[in-house]
């Protein structure tokens, strides 16, 4: 049974893919195919340089857009960085923060994640906080401890009013881009753990908290994962680059909510 306090959310993470032409084609295809969708909240997190195109093509659609990263600083001499206020100016509704690729490849620590969350929230952008364990951590049996640590850093740093704005994405690192997904049961177990930990810190918020699953979500596995009671939708990488796959995943979310 799905909790009526939460609407399903499906977010595409385009990563560093595409051209202006391919991004435009994808946005147009999504806009057309999802015209009738009102049941599922849908967004795409595009490369920075494609965000003006998102604004141009999605403004009157129901599809929202967002970025994949944001600076930990508000403004100033930070060559190459993009401020949250700049993303807000481009109409970004969401920003991914703490994606495992950022943590692993670009050295993002929990402390940096917290600063980025603060920046996004100050600009009125909804952060999608990504957490997840590596394969080695899962095999050692430390999945829950790793996620608890990633969440604790945030839960202890931000006030309740800000925590209430967050979306969480559980993305097991071993499932990202590998074609291996967590089983529906594995996903449910971690999502329930996330919600319990949230409830311990912020009792009034846990039932409304949106927790997405990410890691090789495809049209053919989405429905069973989304059917789990604590899975509120998906963060979709590879399959988000294909309009028909992505729309099928949105449909899977709608079906999971109708059952
Ligand atoms: P994937 O990526 O769907 O290609 O595994 C998910 C993500 O990294 O957000």
Tab-separated table of N, CA and C in Angstrom, residues 30 62 147 180:
chain	number	residue	atom	x	y	z
A	30	UNK	N	9.868	13.900	-24.520
A	30	UNK	CA	9.278	13.733	-23.177
A	30	UNK	C	8.035	14.599	-23.029
A	62	UNK	N	4.340	19.801	-17.691
A	62	UNK	CA	4.326	19.494	-16.257
A	62	UNK	C	5.668	18.970	-15.772
A	147	UNK	N	24.892	4.040	5.335
A	147	UNK	CA	23.806	4.976	5.028
A	147	UNK	C	23.440	5.794	6.260
A	180	UNK	N	23.028	-4.105	-12.748
A	180	UNK	CA	22.574	-4.873	-11.566
A	180	UNK	C	21.678	-3.966	-10.742
